[in-house]
Short mmCIF file of C-alpha atoms and ligand atoms in Angstrom, two decimals:
data_model
loop_
_atom_site.label_atom_id
_atom_site.label_comp_id
_atom_site.label_asym_id
_atom_site.label_seq_id
_atom_site.Cartn_x
_atom_site.Cartn_y
_atom_site.Cartn_z
CA MET A 1 -10.19 28.61 45.17
CA SER A 2 -6.79 27.73 43.72
CA PRO A 3 -6.78 27.40 39.94
CA ARG A 4 -7.00 23.90 38.62
CA LYS A 5 -3.93 22.34 37.14
CA ARG A 6 -3.83 22.25 33.41
CA ILE A 7 -3.56 19.40 30.94
CA LEU A 8 -3.00 19.34 27.22
CA SER A 9 -2.97 16.44 24.83
CA GLY A 10 -2.74 16.15 21.07
CA ILE A 11 -4.93 13.84 19.03
CA GLN A 12 -3.71 12.48 15.71
CA PRO A 13 -6.43 12.94 13.10
CA SER A 14 -6.36 9.36 11.94
CA GLY A 15 -10.12 9.37 11.38
CA ALA A 16 -12.83 7.54 13.25
CA ILE A 17 -11.64 6.21 16.60
CA HIS A 18 -11.53 2.56 17.68
CA ILE A 19 -12.17 0.92 21.04
CA GLY A 20 -8.42 0.87 21.75
CA ASN A 21 -8.41 4.69 21.54
CA TYR A 22 -11.57 4.88 23.59
CA PHE A 23 -10.62 2.62 26.48
CA GLY A 24 -6.90 3.40 26.25
CA ALA A 25 -7.07 7.19 26.19
CA ILE A 26 -10.39 9.00 25.93
CA GLU A 27 -12.06 7.30 28.87
CA ASN A 28 -9.07 8.37 30.96
CA TRP A 29 -9.25 11.96 29.69
CA VAL A 30 -12.93 12.16 30.53
CA ARG A 31 -12.03 11.21 34.10
CA LEU A 32 -9.26 13.82 34.19
CA MET A 33 -11.70 16.54 33.16
CA ASP A 34 -13.15 16.52 36.68
CA ASP A 35 -9.83 17.54 38.23
CA TYR A 36 -7.95 19.45 35.56
CA GLU A 37 -8.54 22.27 33.14
CA CYS A 38 -8.21 20.38 29.87
CA PHE A 39 -7.07 21.37 26.40
CA PHE A 40 -7.33 18.84 23.58
CA THR A 41 -6.17 19.60 20.10
CA ILE A 42 -6.53 17.70 16.85
CA VAL A 43 -3.00 17.95 15.45
CA ASP A 44 -3.59 18.53 11.75
CA LEU A 45 -0.26 20.38 11.40
CA HIS A 46 1.54 17.28 12.63
CA ALA A 47 -0.41 15.14 10.17
CA ILE A 48 1.04 17.01 7.19
CA THR A 49 4.65 16.16 8.10
CA ILE A 50 4.33 12.89 6.15
CA SER A 51 2.88 12.12 2.72
CA TYR A 52 -0.88 12.66 2.72
CA ASP A 53 -3.89 13.43 0.59
CA PRO A 54 -5.56 16.80 1.35
CA LYS A 55 -9.11 15.56 0.74
CA LEU A 56 -8.57 12.55 2.94
CA LEU A 57 -7.01 14.68 5.68
CA GLN A 58 -10.08 16.90 5.72
CA ARG A 59 -12.35 13.93 6.20
CA ARG A 60 -10.16 12.42 8.88
CA VAL A 61 -10.02 15.61 10.89
CA TRP A 62 -13.80 15.94 10.73
CA ASP A 63 -14.29 12.30 11.74
CA ALA A 64 -11.86 12.75 14.61
CA VAL A 65 -13.76 15.83 15.79
CA LEU A 66 -17.17 14.13 15.71
CA ASP A 67 -15.94 10.93 17.33
CA ASN A 68 -14.01 12.64 20.10
CA MET A 69 -16.84 15.03 20.87
CA ALA A 70 -19.31 12.14 20.93
CA ALA A 71 -16.99 10.16 23.20
CA GLY A 72 -17.03 12.88 25.83
CA LEU A 73 -14.70 15.73 24.84
CA GLY A 74 -17.61 18.12 24.56
CA PRO A 75 -17.16 21.91 24.65
CA LYS A 76 -18.75 22.19 28.09
CA LYS A 77 -16.09 20.11 29.79
CA CYS A 78 -12.90 20.95 27.94
CA THR A 79 -11.35 23.15 25.30
CA LEU A 80 -11.33 21.13 22.08
CA PHE A 81 -9.86 22.74 18.98
CA ILE A 82 -8.04 22.14 15.74
CA GLN A 83 -4.34 22.93 16.00
CA SER A 84 -4.15 24.96 12.77
CA HIS A 85 -6.95 27.23 14.06
CA VAL A 86 -4.57 28.55 16.71
CA PRO A 87 -1.65 29.97 14.71
CA GLU A 88 0.18 30.91 17.91
CA HIS A 89 1.37 27.29 18.08
CA THR A 90 3.41 27.67 14.89
CA GLU A 91 4.73 31.05 15.96
CA LEU A 92 5.98 29.69 19.28
CA CYS A 93 7.34 26.73 17.37
CA TRP A 94 9.65 29.09 15.47
CA LEU A 95 10.89 30.66 18.69
CA LEU A 96 11.55 27.23 20.17
CA ASN A 97 13.33 26.19 16.96
CA CYS A 98 15.99 28.65 17.97
CA VAL A 99 16.71 27.02 21.34
CA THR A 100 16.50 23.37 20.23
CA PRO A 101 19.78 21.59 19.44
CA LEU A 102 19.69 19.82 16.10
CA GLY A 103 21.34 16.73 17.56
CA GLU A 104 18.36 16.11 19.86
CA LEU A 105 15.96 16.01 16.91
CA ASN A 106 18.03 13.50 14.99
CA ARG A 107 17.91 11.17 17.99
CA MET A 108 14.09 10.92 18.17
CA THR A 109 12.85 7.38 17.61
CA GLN A 110 9.61 8.47 15.99
CA PHE A 111 11.59 10.60 13.52
CA LYS A 112 13.89 7.70 12.68
CA GLU A 113 10.95 5.34 12.16
CA LYS A 114 8.96 7.76 10.06
CA SER A 115 11.91 8.78 7.92
CA GLU A 116 12.41 5.09 7.15
CA GLN A 117 8.82 4.93 5.92
CA GLU A 118 9.01 8.21 4.01
CA ARG A 119 12.36 7.60 2.30
CA GLU A 120 12.18 10.09 -0.60
CA ASN A 121 10.12 12.59 1.34
CA VAL A 122 11.87 13.33 4.63
CA THR A 123 11.04 16.99 5.20
CA ALA A 124 12.25 19.58 7.67
CA GLY A 125 8.69 19.46 9.03
CA LEU A 126 9.13 15.83 10.01
CA LEU A 127 12.40 16.63 11.78
CA ASN A 128 10.83 19.60 13.59
CA TYR A 129 7.69 17.70 14.55
CA PRO A 130 8.74 17.42 18.22
CA ILE A 131 9.32 21.19 18.47
CA LEU A 132 5.77 21.85 17.34
CA GLN A 133 4.62 19.32 19.90
CA ALA A 134 6.62 21.18 22.57
CA ALA A 135 4.94 24.41 21.44
CA ASP A 136 1.48 22.75 21.72
CA ILE A 137 2.22 21.98 25.33
CA LEU A 138 4.25 24.94 26.52
CA ILE A 139 1.95 27.55 25.01
CA TYR A 140 -0.68 26.58 27.61
CA ARG A 141 1.97 26.18 30.31
CA ALA A 142 0.47 22.74 30.82
CA ASP A 143 1.29 21.03 34.11
CA ALA A 144 0.85 17.56 32.71
CA VAL A 145 0.39 15.72 29.44
CA PRO A 146 -1.60 12.46 29.33
CA VAL A 147 -0.06 10.33 26.58
CA GLY A 148 0.90 6.79 25.74
CA GLU A 149 4.27 5.22 26.48
CA ASP A 150 5.44 5.96 22.93
CA GLN A 151 5.43 9.70 23.58
CA ALA A 152 7.79 9.62 26.57
CA GLN A 153 10.76 10.69 24.48
CA HIS A 154 8.93 13.66 22.97
CA LEU A 155 7.88 14.75 26.44
CA GLU A 156 11.45 14.50 27.70
CA LEU A 157 12.52 16.75 24.82
CA THR A 158 9.71 19.19 25.65
CA ARG A 159 11.09 19.53 29.17
CA GLU A 160 14.60 19.97 27.77
CA ILE A 161 13.37 22.75 25.48
CA ALA A 162 11.61 24.43 28.40
CA ARG A 163 14.81 24.23 30.48
CA ARG A 164 16.90 25.70 27.69
CA PHE A 165 14.49 28.54 27.15
CA ASN A 166 14.32 29.21 30.87
CA GLY A 167 18.10 29.04 31.24
CA ARG A 168 18.71 31.46 28.42
CA PHE A 169 15.85 33.94 28.84
CA GLY A 170 14.60 33.57 32.41
CA GLY A 171 12.27 31.08 34.09
CA TYR A 172 9.07 31.12 32.06
CA PHE A 173 7.80 27.68 31.07
CA PRO A 174 6.88 25.07 33.68
CA GLU A 175 8.27 21.62 32.90
CA PRO A 176 5.23 19.45 32.12
CA ALA A 177 4.91 16.02 33.75
CA THR A 178 4.07 12.94 31.73
CA LEU A 179 0.82 11.29 32.81
CA VAL A 180 0.96 7.77 31.48
CA GLY A 181 -2.58 6.42 31.62
CA ARG A 182 -3.80 2.99 32.51
CA GLY A 183 -2.52 2.19 29.04
CA ALA A 184 -4.99 -0.48 27.99
CA ARG A 185 -2.86 -1.59 25.07
CA ILE A 186 -5.27 -3.83 23.27
CA LEU A 187 -4.77 -6.13 20.33
CA GLY A 188 -6.81 -6.07 17.16
CA ILE A 189 -9.47 -8.69 16.38
CA ASP A 190 -6.75 -10.71 14.65
CA GLY A 191 -5.31 -11.22 18.15
CA ALA A 192 -1.86 -10.64 16.70
CA ALA A 193 -1.04 -6.95 16.22
CA LYS A 194 -1.90 -3.84 18.21
CA MET A 195 -5.35 -2.54 17.28
CA SER A 196 -4.95 -0.07 14.45
CA LYS A 197 -7.22 1.29 11.78
CA SER A 198 -4.58 1.05 9.09
CA LEU A 199 -4.04 -2.66 9.85
CA GLY A 200 -7.75 -3.30 9.37
CA ASN A 201 -8.06 -5.11 12.70
CA ALA A 202 -9.95 -2.41 14.61
CA ILE A 203 -13.42 -2.19 16.11
CA GLY A 204 -14.74 1.33 15.54
CA VAL A 205 -16.41 3.13 18.42
CA THR A 206 -19.28 4.36 16.27
CA GLU A 207 -19.50 1.37 13.98
CA ASP A 208 -22.83 -0.31 13.41
CA PRO A 209 -23.56 -2.91 16.17
CA ASP A 210 -24.23 -5.64 13.58
CA ALA A 211 -20.97 -4.88 11.81
CA ILE A 212 -19.15 -5.17 15.13
CA TRP A 213 -20.80 -8.52 15.76
CA GLU A 214 -19.70 -9.74 12.31
CA LYS A 215 -16.12 -8.98 13.35
CA LEU A 216 -16.41 -10.62 16.76
CA ARG A 217 -18.20 -13.80 15.69
CA PRO A 218 -15.32 -15.36 13.70
CA ALA A 219 -12.55 -13.88 15.88
CA LYS A 220 -9.88 -16.19 17.25
CA THR A 221 -10.23 -17.41 20.84
CA ASP A 222 -8.13 -19.79 22.94
CA GLU A 223 -6.88 -22.47 20.57
CA ALA A 224 -7.41 -25.18 23.17
CA ARG A 225 -11.16 -24.79 22.67
CA LYS A 226 -11.43 -26.67 19.40
CA ARG A 227 -14.78 -28.15 20.36
CA ARG A 228 -17.52 -26.88 22.61
CA HIS A 229 -16.63 -29.28 25.46
CA ASP A 230 -12.87 -28.56 25.41
CA PRO A 231 -11.92 -26.46 28.42
CA GLY A 232 -10.08 -23.21 27.72
CA GLU A 233 -7.87 -20.68 29.41
CA PRO A 234 -9.21 -17.11 29.41
CA ASP A 235 -5.73 -15.66 29.90
CA ARG A 236 -4.78 -16.98 26.48
CA CYS A 237 -7.86 -15.48 24.83
CA ASN A 238 -8.01 -12.09 23.15
CA ILE A 239 -11.78 -11.90 23.63
CA TYR A 240 -11.30 -12.29 27.36
CA SER A 241 -8.89 -9.35 27.32
CA TYR A 242 -11.70 -7.35 25.69
CA HIS A 243 -14.05 -8.36 28.50
CA LYS A 244 -11.72 -6.50 30.86
CA LEU A 245 -12.74 -3.28 29.13
CA ALA A 246 -16.49 -3.50 29.34
CA THR A 247 -17.60 -6.45 31.49
CA PRO A 248 -18.05 -6.00 35.26
CA GLU A 249 -15.67 -8.00 37.44
CA ALA A 250 -18.24 -10.44 38.84
CA GLU A 251 -19.55 -11.38 35.41
CA ARG A 252 -16.00 -11.74 34.17
CA ALA A 253 -15.12 -14.17 36.95
CA GLU A 254 -18.15 -16.23 36.00
CA ILE A 255 -17.05 -16.29 32.36
CA ALA A 256 -13.54 -17.38 33.34
CA ARG A 257 -14.99 -20.27 35.35
CA GLY A 258 -17.31 -21.21 32.51
CA CYS A 259 -14.45 -21.17 30.04
CA ARG A 260 -12.15 -23.30 32.20
CA GLY A 261 -14.98 -25.76 32.88
CA ALA A 262 -16.30 -25.70 29.30
CA THR A 263 -19.77 -24.74 30.50
CA ILE A 264 -19.88 -21.68 28.27
CA GLY A 265 -19.25 -21.62 24.54
CA CYS A 266 -17.16 -19.02 22.77
CA ILE A 267 -20.12 -17.68 20.81
CA ASP A 268 -22.11 -17.10 24.00
CA CYS A 269 -19.07 -15.51 25.57
CA LYS A 270 -18.72 -13.16 22.61
CA LYS A 271 -22.43 -12.33 22.77
CA ILE A 272 -21.99 -11.23 26.38
CA PHE A 273 -19.07 -9.03 25.42
CA HIS A 274 -20.98 -7.56 22.50
CA ARG A 275 -23.90 -6.70 24.76
CA ASN A 276 -21.69 -5.07 27.38
CA LEU A 277 -19.68 -3.19 24.79
CA MET A 278 -22.82 -1.85 23.17
CA ALA A 279 -24.05 -0.57 26.52
CA VAL A 280 -20.98 1.71 26.47
CA LEU A 281 -20.95 2.51 22.74
CA ASP A 282 -24.69 2.97 22.01
CA PRO A 283 -24.87 6.43 23.60
CA VAL A 284 -21.60 7.46 21.92
CA ARG A 285 -22.90 6.39 18.52
CA GLU A 286 -26.18 8.21 19.10
CA ARG A 287 -24.38 11.41 20.08
CA ARG A 288 -22.20 11.03 16.98
CA GLN A 289 -25.28 10.81 14.79
CA ALA A 290 -26.79 13.87 16.39
CA LEU A 291 -23.57 15.84 15.83
CA ALA A 292 -23.34 14.74 12.21
CA ARG A 293 -26.86 16.07 11.65
CA ASP A 294 -25.81 19.51 12.89
CA PRO A 295 -22.42 20.38 11.38
CA GLU A 296 -22.96 24.10 11.98
CA ALA A 297 -23.15 23.51 15.74
CA VAL A 298 -19.94 21.47 15.57
CA ARG A 299 -18.19 24.25 13.66
CA GLU A 300 -19.40 26.74 16.22
CA ALA A 301 -18.05 24.59 19.05
CA LEU A 302 -14.69 24.44 17.26
CA ARG A 303 -14.70 28.21 16.79
CA GLN A 304 -15.31 28.71 20.47
CA GLY A 305 -12.65 26.16 21.37
CA ALA A 306 -10.08 27.92 19.19
CA GLU A 307 -11.03 31.30 20.60
CA ARG A 308 -10.66 30.12 24.18
CA ALA A 309 -7.34 28.48 23.35
CA ARG A 310 -6.08 31.58 21.54
CA ARG A 311 -6.67 33.82 24.53
CA VAL A 312 -4.28 31.75 26.61
CA ALA A 313 -1.85 31.08 23.75
CA ARG A 314 -1.57 34.75 22.76
CA GLU A 315 -0.61 35.77 26.27
CA THR A 316 2.08 33.10 26.64
CA LEU A 317 3.48 33.91 23.21
CA ASP A 318 3.68 37.64 23.91
CA GLY A 319 5.58 37.02 27.13
CA ALA A 320 8.03 34.69 25.38
CA LYS A 321 8.68 37.21 22.59
CA LYS A 322 9.35 39.96 25.09
CA LEU A 323 11.85 37.80 26.98
CA MET A 324 13.61 36.96 23.73
CA GLY A 325 14.13 40.60 22.93
CA LEU A 326 11.61 40.95 20.13
CA LEU A 327 10.10 44.42 20.03
N1 LIG B 1 2.93 13.18 18.80
C1 LIG B 1 1.68 12.80 19.39
C2 LIG B 1 1.31 11.39 18.89
O1 LIG B 1 1.89 10.90 17.94
C3 LIG B 1 0.57 13.75 19.06
C4 LIG B 1 0.77 15.10 19.67
C5 LIG B 1 0.99 16.27 19.01
C6 LIG B 1 0.74 15.41 21.06
N2 LIG B 1 1.08 17.29 19.89
C7 LIG B 1 0.93 16.81 21.15
C8 LIG B 1 0.55 14.65 22.23
C9 LIG B 1 0.97 17.44 22.39
C10 LIG B 1 0.58 15.29 23.45
C11 LIG B 1 0.80 16.68 23.53
O2 LIG B 1 0.42 10.79 19.45
FE1 SF4 B 2 -12.28 -16.88 25.09
FE2 SF4 B 2 -14.69 -16.75 26.11
FE3 SF4 B 2 -14.05 -18.70 24.43
FE4 SF4 B 2 -13.02 -18.68 26.84
S1 SF4 B 2 -15.19 -18.88 26.33
S2 SF4 B 2 -11.91 -19.06 24.95
S3 SF4 B 2 -12.78 -16.48 27.22
S4 SF4 B 2 -14.17 -16.52 23.96
#
């Protein structure tokens, strides 16, 4: 049996996950776990490159762990770990620092955006962020990295770093491919901005079903449907775009007809979505609750994840050090 190809992705510890994360990324990863050997890491060391509160970070990392495990990244199917638990990442990061041209880092869009936001607090860590990301990937010699569109530039730099290392010290790191997912880029319940926790327009994956309904009920739909008997256009409706995530095609076609012919009201339409969404989220929320009741088991899973990751990481790091002439 030939070894399975390997994937790594990094998860920002921005706390509890929302349905945009779930349908945009995690669902895709769960599918990939059948075909690839998967490493997923919660990137706490990346999170400290901008201003943050230590207590809050701790909570966000824990929430990210519970939510992602509940959503399907369980220890039986992949290697899930916290980045700072595998110190080899930072050690390789230093080695890669020494082959990365400074000019490339200054060009990174994410760096430019974040340094705008940080103003007084632009650290060397923020500048070197993409090198740590390259280390995350290269240390597992990952074949591919499933990420969103916005990470394309970082992935290009990762390949450039691999090429430079290989050119200088001998072919060692494979150049990882970018696996851009189905990319369900969904809008928040405001129907205006991309769904984001910090914008307050998100539907949480493990939120209470009633709380989710309270968000859906008043949400904006197609403006043409001012009254119940006004026909609407599903393609102009944010709720209809949500149906594409959780409602089977046949039922969706029926809804579209009902909307155009004004035979279904928006509240009924939202109720259908809520029901279908809950069919997906109920088991996730229940698993989340079970995990929260047993934090020791979660910690043990993280320990095992880090241990498994370290075995691979250690070996790659040792080889890189040898090639670089370190005794
Ligand atoms: N920079 C990525 C983001 O903002 C997170 C990340 C860190 C990552 N390390 C990674 C993604 C390694 C893929 C692979 O989403
Ligand atoms: Fe949107 Fe459904 Fe209302 Fe049509 S019936 S406008 S798809 S919520």
